[in-house]
């Protein structure tokens, strides 16, 4: 809403008293004219006086019309300085701020009381709780406007004892988070939380939610990532209904889910419970409803993975196919286990070889990550690569059947898993192996990423940082494939 008033609304309205006065004046003029006419008609120069009177009357009427038009245009002209609250068709004041001319400040800069804007701007996300009363939001917007803060988007989350307002702000670069919190508290805001934003936050909420729903509909493994992007910086844990030994694990969440301030528990459609934690910021009922909607969408669509696959040719001429895998490949994965040696299984699972099959159902579940499978032209599974969500961290794991090792298959899988991790927004990936597993160590080094090594009692943890720009320019896929094969053969 702006402070500009239309010209129609500024015209003085007619009143019945004005009409009565004009009618009385008309009757008086008629009586006076009749008296003068009778007096002049009886004189010797009567006709001449009538002609001159008519000319004088016409001249007076013309002058009155010109004068009325001149002052009428001046009084109906659009206001000048009083529209200082509107710039480029957009109001720079909030509804609660009122007209700046009412306070004698029509020529003042709306950011005169705030920090200087000469140092550029920065984006902020801010969430605060205000009283659910008329004018509370307007008072907050007025304080932000005085600081030169532009409100880009606003979401409201109704609560029982107030309303949580979530803003995306463009503020002067000199305005700190403490300044925003202090000014917000002065306007009646409480439990204020601020965080730096980036260009990705400029996407409006409906568009972002629809995009997350689309990704979830195409790939069941996207649900944990979609929940994390929907709810911001949070930690997700997928707790299966039963342990690897078949024992129940805790109490399963009800179908409608549970919201406990900073903890959200949702029923996993594949069995078990999805636990979402955000200690620094309580969840709102609106966020809980959005998360439940994504989980319900996943439940209705059932198991699904992208159908894409890549066919690669090994140096000896054999073709292999790389594709996504899920729990429907459980039988083929167990058959691969049966063909692997005890050493290969031990290097992969770091435990008793007899327990290897127990892990497969967990590893192939899209709720815990993504899996890539390599199969031959006959359809036999010969390698598996896993990208596993481990709270805030991400683990990569590989296993290649003995007869297909040292052909570059592991390096190919690892490179694809790292690309998936980068697309998911992960900062790093780690691999847990043994110091004697030279193949895994070589594959991690071949990523050309900064690596950190941690060795404890023979267990080696290699962490690769995925900071943007740290990777060199990618070579053509076929050239990179042959180079990885030559490195593995050495």
Short mmCIF file of C-alpha atoms in Angstrom, two decimals:
data_model
loop_
_atom_site.label_atom_id
_atom_site.label_comp_id
_atom_site.label_asym_id
_atom_site.label_seq_id
_atom_site.Cartn_x
_atom_site.Cartn_y
_atom_site.Cartn_z
CA UNK A 1 0.00 0.00 0.00
CA UNK A 2 1.40 3.39 -0.96
CA UNK A 3 0.79 6.91 0.30
CA UNK A 4 -0.14 8.37 -3.10
CA UNK A 5 -3.74 9.63 -3.22
CA UNK A 6 -5.55 9.74 -6.56
CA UNK A 7 -6.69 13.08 -8.00
CA UNK A 8 -10.32 11.98 -7.86
CA UNK A 9 -10.17 11.47 -4.13
CA UNK A 10 -8.64 14.94 -3.56
CA UNK A 11 -11.53 16.85 -5.16
CA UNK A 12 -13.76 18.72 -2.70
CA UNK A 13 -17.09 16.90 -2.46
CA UNK A 14 -20.34 18.79 -3.22
CA UNK A 15 -22.74 19.52 -0.38
CA UNK A 16 -26.49 20.35 -0.33
CA UNK A 17 -25.80 23.65 1.42
CA UNK A 18 -23.74 24.81 -1.54
CA UNK A 19 -26.65 24.07 -3.86
CA UNK A 20 -29.06 26.01 -1.60
CA UNK A 21 -26.79 29.07 -1.55
CA UNK A 22 -26.44 29.02 -5.33
CA UNK A 23 -30.23 28.78 -5.74
CA UNK A 24 -30.78 31.75 -3.37
CA UNK A 25 -28.18 33.77 -5.25
CA UNK A 26 -29.92 32.97 -8.54
CA UNK A 27 -33.32 34.24 -7.27
CA UNK A 28 -31.69 37.39 -5.90
CA UNK A 29 -29.99 38.03 -9.20
CA UNK A 30 -33.28 37.63 -11.08
CA UNK A 31 -35.04 40.14 -8.80
CA UNK A 32 -32.22 42.66 -9.12
CA UNK A 33 -32.08 42.24 -12.89
CA UNK A 34 -35.86 42.73 -13.23
CA UNK A 35 -35.72 45.90 -11.13
CA UNK A 36 -32.83 47.35 -13.13
CA UNK A 37 -34.50 46.44 -16.42
CA UNK A 38 -37.71 48.22 -15.53
CA UNK A 39 -35.80 51.33 -14.36
CA UNK A 40 -33.63 51.51 -17.48
CA UNK A 41 -36.48 50.78 -19.89
CA UNK A 42 -38.31 53.91 -18.74
CA UNK A 43 -35.24 56.14 -19.36
CA UNK A 44 -34.16 57.70 -22.70
CA UNK A 45 -30.93 55.59 -22.95
CA UNK A 46 -32.44 52.33 -21.87
CA UNK A 47 -31.49 50.13 -24.86
CA UNK A 48 -27.83 51.22 -24.81
CA UNK A 49 -27.52 50.52 -21.10
CA UNK A 50 -28.96 47.02 -21.62
CA UNK A 51 -26.38 46.26 -24.33
CA UNK A 52 -23.47 47.46 -22.18
CA UNK A 53 -24.77 45.48 -19.20
CA UNK A 54 -24.90 42.31 -21.32
CA UNK A 55 -21.29 42.84 -22.49
CA UNK A 56 -20.11 43.40 -18.90
CA UNK A 57 -21.92 40.25 -17.77
CA UNK A 58 -20.29 38.12 -20.52
CA UNK A 59 -16.86 39.52 -19.68
CA UNK A 60 -17.32 38.79 -15.99
CA UNK A 61 -18.45 35.22 -16.70
CA UNK A 62 -15.45 34.60 -18.96
CA UNK A 63 -13.03 35.93 -16.33
CA UNK A 64 -14.65 33.76 -13.66
CA UNK A 65 -14.33 30.64 -15.84
CA UNK A 66 -10.63 31.29 -16.54
CA UNK A 67 -9.90 31.90 -12.88
CA UNK A 68 -11.73 28.74 -11.77
CA UNK A 69 -9.88 26.54 -14.31
CA UNK A 70 -6.49 27.92 -13.33
CA UNK A 71 -6.92 27.27 -9.60
CA UNK A 72 -8.73 23.97 -10.23
CA UNK A 73 -5.67 22.49 -12.08
CA UNK A 74 -3.31 23.74 -9.39
CA UNK A 75 -5.31 22.16 -6.57
CA UNK A 76 -5.66 18.81 -8.42
CA UNK A 77 -1.99 18.49 -9.42
CA UNK A 78 -0.26 15.30 -8.13
CA UNK A 79 1.68 15.82 -4.91
CA UNK A 80 5.41 16.30 -5.18
CA UNK A 81 7.50 15.71 -2.10
CA UNK A 82 4.68 13.95 -0.29
CA UNK A 83 5.28 10.86 -2.46
CA UNK A 84 8.80 10.39 -1.20
CA UNK A 85 7.68 7.07 0.26
CA UNK A 86 7.31 5.65 -3.29
CA UNK A 87 10.32 5.05 -5.50
CA UNK A 88 10.01 3.46 -8.89
CA UNK A 89 6.45 2.39 -8.20
CA UNK A 90 7.39 0.44 -5.04
CA UNK A 91 6.65 1.67 -1.54
CA UNK A 92 9.69 2.05 0.69
CA UNK A 93 7.57 2.36 3.83
CA UNK A 94 5.56 -0.25 5.62
CA UNK A 95 1.82 0.04 6.22
CA UNK A 96 2.40 0.71 9.89
CA UNK A 97 4.92 3.47 9.24
CA UNK A 98 2.21 5.71 7.87
CA UNK A 99 2.86 8.68 5.58
CA UNK A 100 6.19 10.29 6.14
CA UNK A 101 4.63 13.69 5.41
CA UNK A 102 2.42 13.27 8.46
CA UNK A 103 5.49 13.52 10.68
CA UNK A 104 7.11 16.32 8.76
CA UNK A 105 9.70 13.97 7.26
CA UNK A 106 8.65 13.89 3.62
CA UNK A 107 12.11 14.80 2.37
CA UNK A 108 13.98 12.50 4.74
CA UNK A 109 15.79 9.32 3.65
CA UNK A 110 13.94 6.29 5.06
CA UNK A 111 17.32 4.78 6.01
CA UNK A 112 18.67 7.93 7.59
CA UNK A 113 18.56 6.39 11.05
CA UNK A 114 20.25 3.15 9.95
CA UNK A 115 23.77 2.23 8.86
CA UNK A 116 25.27 3.51 5.65
CA UNK A 117 24.52 1.57 2.50
CA UNK A 118 27.72 2.49 0.70
CA UNK A 119 29.45 -0.77 1.65
CA UNK A 120 27.19 -3.10 -0.36
CA UNK A 121 24.58 -5.55 0.88
CA UNK A 122 24.38 -9.08 2.24
CA UNK A 123 21.64 -11.71 2.46
CA UNK A 124 20.29 -12.94 5.79
CA UNK A 125 17.73 -15.49 6.90
CA UNK A 126 15.98 -14.42 10.08
CA UNK A 127 13.31 -16.10 12.15
CA UNK A 128 11.58 -14.48 15.10
CA UNK A 129 8.41 -14.94 17.13
CA UNK A 130 5.97 -12.04 17.46
CA UNK A 131 2.66 -11.63 19.23
CA UNK A 132 -0.37 -12.59 17.16
CA UNK A 133 -1.91 -9.13 17.41
CA UNK A 134 -2.71 -6.48 14.78
CA UNK A 135 0.26 -4.25 14.06
CA UNK A 136 3.00 -6.49 15.51
CA UNK A 137 4.38 -7.46 12.10
CA UNK A 138 4.06 -3.87 10.86
CA UNK A 139 6.09 -2.60 13.82
CA UNK A 140 8.84 -5.09 13.02
CA UNK A 141 8.85 -4.12 9.34
CA UNK A 142 9.11 -0.44 10.29
CA UNK A 143 12.19 -1.07 12.42
CA UNK A 144 13.83 -3.05 9.61
CA UNK A 145 13.06 -0.29 7.10
CA UNK A 146 14.76 2.29 9.32
CA UNK A 147 17.89 0.14 9.21
CA UNK A 148 17.82 0.04 5.41
CA UNK A 149 16.79 -3.64 5.34
CA UNK A 150 14.80 -4.89 2.35
CA UNK A 151 12.41 -7.79 2.97
CA UNK A 152 12.67 -10.17 -0.02
CA UNK A 153 10.40 -12.98 1.19
CA UNK A 154 8.25 -13.63 4.25
CA UNK A 155 6.74 -16.84 5.61
CA UNK A 156 4.47 -17.09 8.61
CA UNK A 157 4.24 -20.13 10.89
CA UNK A 158 1.24 -19.86 13.25
CA UNK A 159 1.74 -21.07 16.82
CA UNK A 160 -0.56 -21.38 19.81
CA UNK A 161 1.03 -18.39 21.57
CA UNK A 162 2.16 -16.24 18.65
CA UNK A 163 3.46 -16.38 15.11
CA UNK A 164 6.91 -17.30 13.84
CA UNK A 165 7.89 -14.97 11.00
CA UNK A 166 10.68 -16.16 8.71
CA UNK A 167 12.34 -13.51 6.56
CA UNK A 168 14.84 -13.45 3.74
CA UNK A 169 16.51 -10.05 4.06
CA UNK A 170 18.87 -7.92 2.02
CA UNK A 171 20.67 -5.76 4.56
CA UNK A 172 23.56 -3.28 4.42
CA UNK A 173 26.90 -5.04 4.69
CA UNK A 174 27.71 -3.15 7.89
CA UNK A 175 24.68 -4.57 9.70
CA UNK A 176 25.64 -7.57 11.85
CA UNK A 177 23.54 -10.42 13.20
CA UNK A 178 23.67 -8.82 16.64
CA UNK A 179 22.29 -5.57 15.21
CA UNK A 180 19.41 -7.41 13.56
CA UNK A 181 18.61 -9.30 16.76
CA UNK A 182 18.73 -6.13 18.87
CA UNK A 183 16.46 -4.13 16.56
CA UNK A 184 14.06 -7.07 16.27
CA UNK A 185 13.84 -7.40 20.04
CA UNK A 186 13.10 -3.67 20.30
CA UNK A 187 10.15 -4.19 17.94
CA UNK A 188 8.71 -7.01 20.06
CA UNK A 189 10.40 -10.04 18.47
CA UNK A 190 11.65 -12.89 20.65
CA UNK A 191 13.62 -16.10 20.15
CA UNK A 192 15.31 -14.47 17.16
CA UNK A 193 17.59 -16.60 15.00
CA UNK A 194 19.74 -15.29 12.12
CA UNK A 195 21.92 -17.01 9.55
CA UNK A 196 23.76 -15.95 6.44
CA UNK A 197 21.88 -16.76 3.22
CA UNK A 198 23.01 -17.22 -0.38
CA UNK A 199 21.51 -17.00 -3.85
CA UNK A 200 19.85 -20.42 -3.51
CA UNK A 201 17.56 -19.00 -0.81
CA UNK A 202 16.10 -16.54 -3.34
CA UNK A 203 13.99 -19.35 -4.80
CA UNK A 204 10.49 -18.96 -3.44
CA UNK A 205 9.24 -21.65 -1.07
CA UNK A 206 6.50 -23.21 -3.29
CA UNK A 207 8.97 -23.64 -6.16
CA UNK A 208 11.59 -25.17 -3.86
CA UNK A 209 9.13 -27.60 -2.27
CA UNK A 210 7.82 -28.70 -5.67
CA UNK A 211 11.39 -29.34 -6.81
CA UNK A 212 12.10 -31.47 -3.74
CA UNK A 213 8.88 -33.41 -4.31
CA UNK A 214 9.86 -34.07 -7.93
CA UNK A 215 13.28 -35.38 -6.91
CA UNK A 216 11.70 -37.62 -4.28
CA UNK A 217 9.20 -38.96 -6.81
CA UNK A 218 11.99 -39.95 -9.21
CA UNK A 219 14.34 -41.54 -6.68
CA UNK A 220 13.52 -43.06 -3.29
CA UNK A 221 17.06 -42.32 -2.08
CA UNK A 222 16.33 -38.60 -2.39
CA UNK A 223 13.97 -38.49 0.60
CA UNK A 224 16.68 -37.95 3.28
CA UNK A 225 18.32 -35.27 1.13
CA UNK A 226 15.00 -33.59 0.40
CA UNK A 227 14.15 -33.48 4.10
CA UNK A 228 17.53 -31.96 4.91
CA UNK A 229 17.17 -29.26 2.26
CA UNK A 230 13.59 -28.58 3.31
CA UNK A 231 14.41 -28.15 6.99
CA UNK A 232 17.83 -26.51 6.75
CA UNK A 233 20.86 -27.57 8.76
CA UNK A 234 19.63 -30.68 10.54
CA UNK A 235 20.75 -34.21 11.31
CA UNK A 236 18.85 -37.23 9.98
CA UNK A 237 18.96 -40.75 11.35
CA UNK A 238 17.19 -43.69 9.77
CA UNK A 239 16.54 -46.28 12.47
CA UNK A 240 15.47 -49.69 11.10
CA UNK A 241 12.60 -51.55 12.70
CA UNK A 242 14.83 -54.54 13.55
CA UNK A 243 18.56 -54.99 14.05
CA UNK A 244 20.83 -57.13 11.91
CA UNK A 245 20.19 -59.98 14.32
CA UNK A 246 16.41 -59.65 13.96
CA UNK A 247 15.69 -57.94 17.29
CA UNK A 248 13.28 -54.96 17.42
CA UNK A 249 14.97 -51.58 17.82
CA UNK A 250 13.00 -49.23 20.03
CA UNK A 251 9.43 -48.10 19.48
CA UNK A 252 8.29 -47.28 15.98
CA UNK A 253 6.86 -43.80 15.38
CA UNK A 254 3.09 -43.56 14.83
CA UNK A 255 1.71 -43.03 11.35
CA UNK A 256 1.00 -39.34 12.02
CA UNK A 257 4.53 -38.76 13.34
CA UNK A 258 5.73 -37.00 16.49
CA UNK A 259 6.94 -33.40 16.89
CA UNK A 260 8.96 -32.58 20.02
CA UNK A 261 10.32 -29.05 19.57
CA UNK A 262 13.81 -29.75 18.12
CA UNK A 263 13.16 -33.44 17.29
CA UNK A 264 10.87 -34.82 14.62
CA UNK A 265 10.00 -38.53 14.34
CA UNK A 266 8.40 -39.81 11.13
CA UNK A 267 7.23 -43.29 10.16
CA UNK A 268 9.52 -44.71 7.50
CA UNK A 269 7.47 -46.27 4.66
CA UNK A 270 10.16 -48.94 4.28
CA UNK A 271 10.02 -49.83 7.97
CA UNK A 272 11.58 -48.13 10.95
CA UNK A 273 11.70 -44.47 11.93
CA UNK A 274 13.23 -41.33 10.43
CA UNK A 275 14.55 -39.06 13.20
CA UNK A 276 15.28 -35.43 12.32
CA UNK A 277 17.12 -33.26 14.85
CA UNK A 278 17.79 -29.52 14.79
CA UNK A 279 19.05 -28.49 18.24
CA UNK A 280 19.65 -24.83 17.42
CA UNK A 281 16.10 -24.07 16.15
CA UNK A 282 12.76 -25.68 17.11
CA UNK A 283 10.57 -27.04 14.34
CA UNK A 284 7.23 -25.40 13.64
CA UNK A 285 3.96 -27.23 12.90
CA UNK A 286 4.18 -25.92 9.33
CA UNK A 287 7.59 -27.54 8.81
CA UNK A 288 6.33 -30.76 10.39
CA UNK A 289 3.39 -30.84 7.97
CA UNK A 290 5.70 -30.32 4.97
CA UNK A 291 8.01 -33.12 6.10
CA UNK A 292 5.07 -35.48 6.60
CA UNK A 293 3.82 -34.67 3.10
CA UNK A 294 7.17 -35.69 1.57
CA UNK A 295 7.22 -38.94 3.55
CA UNK A 296 3.64 -39.73 2.51
CA UNK A 297 4.57 -39.09 -1.14
CA UNK A 298 7.45 -41.54 -0.83
CA UNK A 299 5.15 -44.14 0.74
CA UNK A 300 2.57 -43.88 -2.04
CA UNK A 301 5.12 -44.26 -4.86
CA UNK A 302 6.86 -47.33 -3.42
CA UNK A 303 10.36 -48.61 -4.34
CA UNK A 304 11.94 -46.82 -7.30
CA UNK A 305 15.37 -45.96 -8.69
CA UNK A 306 16.38 -44.05 -11.84
CA UNK A 307 16.45 -46.32 -14.86
CA UNK A 308 19.54 -44.84 -16.45
CA UNK A 309 22.60 -47.03 -17.01
CA UNK A 310 26.00 -46.66 -18.65
CA UNK A 311 27.76 -49.34 -20.73
CA UNK A 312 31.57 -49.27 -20.54
CA UNK A 313 34.16 -51.36 -22.37
CA UNK A 314 37.15 -52.79 -20.52
CA UNK A 315 40.58 -52.83 -22.18
CA UNK A 316 40.29 -56.54 -22.93
CA UNK A 317 37.02 -55.91 -24.76
CA UNK A 318 34.46 -57.01 -22.16
CA UNK A 319 31.45 -54.77 -21.64
CA UNK A 320 30.07 -53.89 -18.22
CA UNK A 321 26.98 -51.94 -17.22
CA UNK A 322 26.91 -49.44 -14.34
CA UNK A 323 23.46 -48.76 -12.89
CA UNK A 324 21.64 -47.92 -9.67
CA UNK A 325 20.68 -50.78 -7.35
CA UNK A 326 18.29 -51.25 -4.45
CA UNK A 327 16.84 -54.02 -2.28
CA UNK A 328 15.43 -55.78 -5.34
CA UNK A 329 19.06 -56.75 -6.13
CA UNK A 330 19.49 -58.51 -2.78
CA UNK A 331 19.60 -62.04 -4.24
CA UNK A 332 22.19 -61.09 -6.88
CA UNK A 333 24.33 -59.34 -4.23
CA UNK A 334 24.28 -62.41 -1.99
CA UNK A 335 25.33 -64.56 -4.94
CA UNK A 336 28.28 -62.21 -5.49
CA UNK A 337 29.21 -62.62 -1.82
CA UNK A 338 29.31 -66.37 -2.32
CA UNK A 339 31.83 -65.95 -5.15
CA UNK A 340 34.09 -63.57 -3.19
CA UNK A 341 37.03 -64.77 -1.13
CA UNK A 342 37.18 -64.44 2.63
CA UNK A 343 39.91 -61.81 2.28
CA UNK A 344 37.75 -59.62 0.00
CA UNK A 345 34.80 -59.86 2.37
CA UNK A 346 37.02 -59.13 5.36
CA UNK A 347 38.51 -56.02 3.75
CA UNK A 348 35.03 -54.74 2.99
CA UNK A 349 33.12 -55.46 6.21
CA UNK A 350 35.92 -55.44 8.84
CA UNK A 351 34.26 -58.23 10.79
CA UNK A 352 33.33 -61.91 10.72
CA UNK A 353 32.85 -63.10 7.17
CA UNK A 354 29.72 -65.05 8.14
CA UNK A 355 27.90 -61.78 8.97
CA UNK A 356 28.44 -60.23 5.54
CA UNK A 357 25.02 -61.16 4.15
CA UNK A 358 23.28 -59.47 7.08
CA UNK A 359 24.52 -56.05 6.02
CA UNK A 360 23.23 -56.21 2.45
CA UNK A 361 19.57 -55.40 3.14
CA UNK A 362 20.66 -52.31 5.08
CA UNK A 363 23.23 -51.24 2.48
CA UNK A 364 20.85 -51.62 -0.46
CA UNK A 365 18.05 -49.65 1.22
CA UNK A 366 17.57 -46.22 -0.40
CA UNK A 367 16.82 -44.82 3.06
CA UNK A 368 20.48 -45.15 4.06
CA UNK A 369 22.08 -43.95 0.82
CA UNK A 370 22.63 -44.79 -2.82
CA UNK A 371 24.10 -47.91 -4.37
CA UNK A 372 25.76 -48.44 -7.75
CA UNK A 373 26.02 -51.92 -9.22
CA UNK A 374 28.24 -53.28 -11.99
CA UNK A 375 26.96 -56.22 -13.99
CA UNK A 376 28.27 -58.18 -16.95
CA UNK A 377 26.51 -58.76 -20.26
CA UNK A 378 25.10 -61.98 -18.78
CA UNK A 379 23.47 -59.99 -15.95
CA UNK A 380 25.79 -61.22 -13.20
CA UNK A 381 26.58 -58.69 -10.45
CA UNK A 382 30.37 -58.26 -10.01
CA UNK A 383 30.77 -55.05 -7.99
CA UNK A 384 28.89 -52.77 -5.60
CA UNK A 385 29.57 -49.18 -4.56
CA UNK A 386 27.72 -47.51 -1.69
CA UNK A 387 27.23 -43.85 -0.78
CA UNK A 388 25.88 -43.94 2.79
CA UNK A 389 24.34 -41.08 4.78
CA UNK A 390 25.93 -41.14 8.24
CA UNK A 391 24.28 -38.26 10.10
CA UNK A 392 26.07 -35.11 8.95
CA UNK A 393 28.80 -37.14 7.23
CA UNK A 394 28.89 -39.36 4.15
CA UNK A 395 30.67 -42.68 3.75
CA UNK A 396 31.79 -44.41 0.56
CA UNK A 397 32.35 -48.16 0.38
CA UNK A 398 33.36 -50.51 -2.45
CA UNK A 399 33.48 -54.22 -3.10
CA UNK A 400 34.62 -55.87 -6.34
CA UNK A 401 34.48 -59.60 -7.00
CA UNK A 402 37.95 -61.21 -7.00
CA UNK A 403 37.99 -62.16 -10.69
CA UNK A 404 37.15 -58.56 -11.69
CA UNK A 405 39.62 -56.70 -9.51
CA UNK A 406 42.49 -54.54 -10.88
CA UNK A 407 40.55 -53.57 -13.99
CA UNK A 408 39.62 -50.02 -12.89
CA UNK A 409 36.08 -50.93 -11.86
CA UNK A 410 36.55 -49.75 -8.28
CA UNK A 411 37.98 -46.40 -9.40
CA UNK A 412 35.06 -45.91 -11.79
CA UNK A 413 32.52 -46.60 -9.05
CA UNK A 414 34.30 -44.36 -6.56
CA UNK A 415 34.42 -41.45 -9.02
CA UNK A 416 30.70 -41.74 -9.67
CA UNK A 417 29.91 -41.91 -5.95
CA UNK A 418 31.92 -38.74 -5.33
CA UNK A 419 29.99 -36.95 -8.08
CA UNK A 420 26.74 -38.02 -6.39
CA UNK A 421 28.02 -36.68 -3.08
CA UNK A 422 28.90 -33.34 -4.65
CA UNK A 423 25.45 -33.10 -6.25
CA UNK A 424 23.90 -33.82 -2.85
CA UNK A 425 25.81 -30.91 -1.33
CA UNK A 426 28.16 -32.99 0.84
CA UNK A 427 31.33 -31.28 2.07
CA UNK A 428 33.36 -34.47 2.32
CA UNK A 429 33.29 -38.25 2.02
CA UNK A 430 35.20 -40.81 4.03
CA UNK A 431 36.18 -44.45 3.52
CA UNK A 432 36.87 -46.96 6.29
CA UNK A 433 39.35 -49.64 5.27
CA UNK A 434 42.54 -51.34 6.37
CA UNK A 435 46.09 -50.25 5.82
CA UNK A 436 46.71 -53.37 3.76
CA UNK A 437 43.91 -52.48 1.30
CA UNK A 438 46.19 -50.84 -1.25
CA UNK A 439 43.51 -50.87 -3.95
CA UNK A 440 41.14 -48.66 -1.92
CA UNK A 441 43.95 -46.31 -0.94
CA UNK A 442 45.00 -45.96 -4.60
CA UNK A 443 41.43 -45.30 -5.70
CA UNK A 444 41.03 -42.53 -3.11
CA UNK A 445 44.29 -40.91 -4.21
CA UNK A 446 43.15 -41.06 -7.83
CA UNK A 447 40.31 -38.65 -7.00
CA UNK A 448 42.82 -35.76 -6.95
CA UNK A 449 41.12 -34.34 -3.85
CA UNK A 450 42.63 -33.17 -0.53
CA UNK A 451 42.85 -36.24 1.71
CA UNK A 452 43.10 -36.67 5.47
CA UNK A 453 44.33 -39.95 6.99
CA UNK A 454 43.53 -41.32 10.45
CA UNK A 455 44.86 -44.69 11.60
CA UNK A 456 43.66 -46.44 14.73
CA UNK A 457 44.63 -50.06 15.54
CA UNK A 458 45.03 -51.04 11.90
CA UNK A 459 41.82 -49.33 10.73
CA UNK A 460 42.42 -46.57 8.20
CA UNK A 461 39.91 -43.75 7.72
CA UNK A 462 40.50 -41.64 4.60
CA UNK A 463 38.51 -38.41 4.28
CA UNK A 464 38.29 -36.54 0.99
CA UNK A 465 37.19 -32.88 1.10
CA UNK A 466 34.80 -31.90 -1.70
CA UNK A 467 35.24 -28.12 -1.55
CA UNK A 468 34.19 -26.55 -4.86
CA UNK A 469 37.06 -25.70 -7.13
CA UNK A 470 39.47 -28.16 -5.50
CA UNK A 471 39.11 -30.69 -8.28
CA UNK A 472 41.05 -30.19 -11.53
CA UNK A 473 39.28 -29.87 -14.83
CA UNK A 474 37.75 -33.19 -15.81
CA UNK A 475 39.18 -35.06 -18.78
CA UNK A 476 37.05 -36.80 -21.40
CA UNK A 477 35.37 -39.86 -19.81
CA UNK A 478 36.99 -42.47 -22.10
CA UNK A 479 40.50 -41.02 -21.56
CA UNK A 480 39.97 -40.90 -17.80
CA UNK A 481 38.67 -44.50 -17.81
CA UNK A 482 41.76 -45.88 -19.60
CA UNK A 483 44.08 -43.90 -17.29
CA UNK A 484 42.36 -45.34 -14.20
CA UNK A 485 42.62 -48.86 -15.64
CA UNK A 486 46.38 -48.42 -16.28
CA UNK A 487 46.87 -47.06 -12.74
CA UNK A 488 44.96 -50.00 -11.22
CA UNK A 489 46.94 -52.52 -13.27
CA UNK A 490 50.19 -51.07 -11.97
#
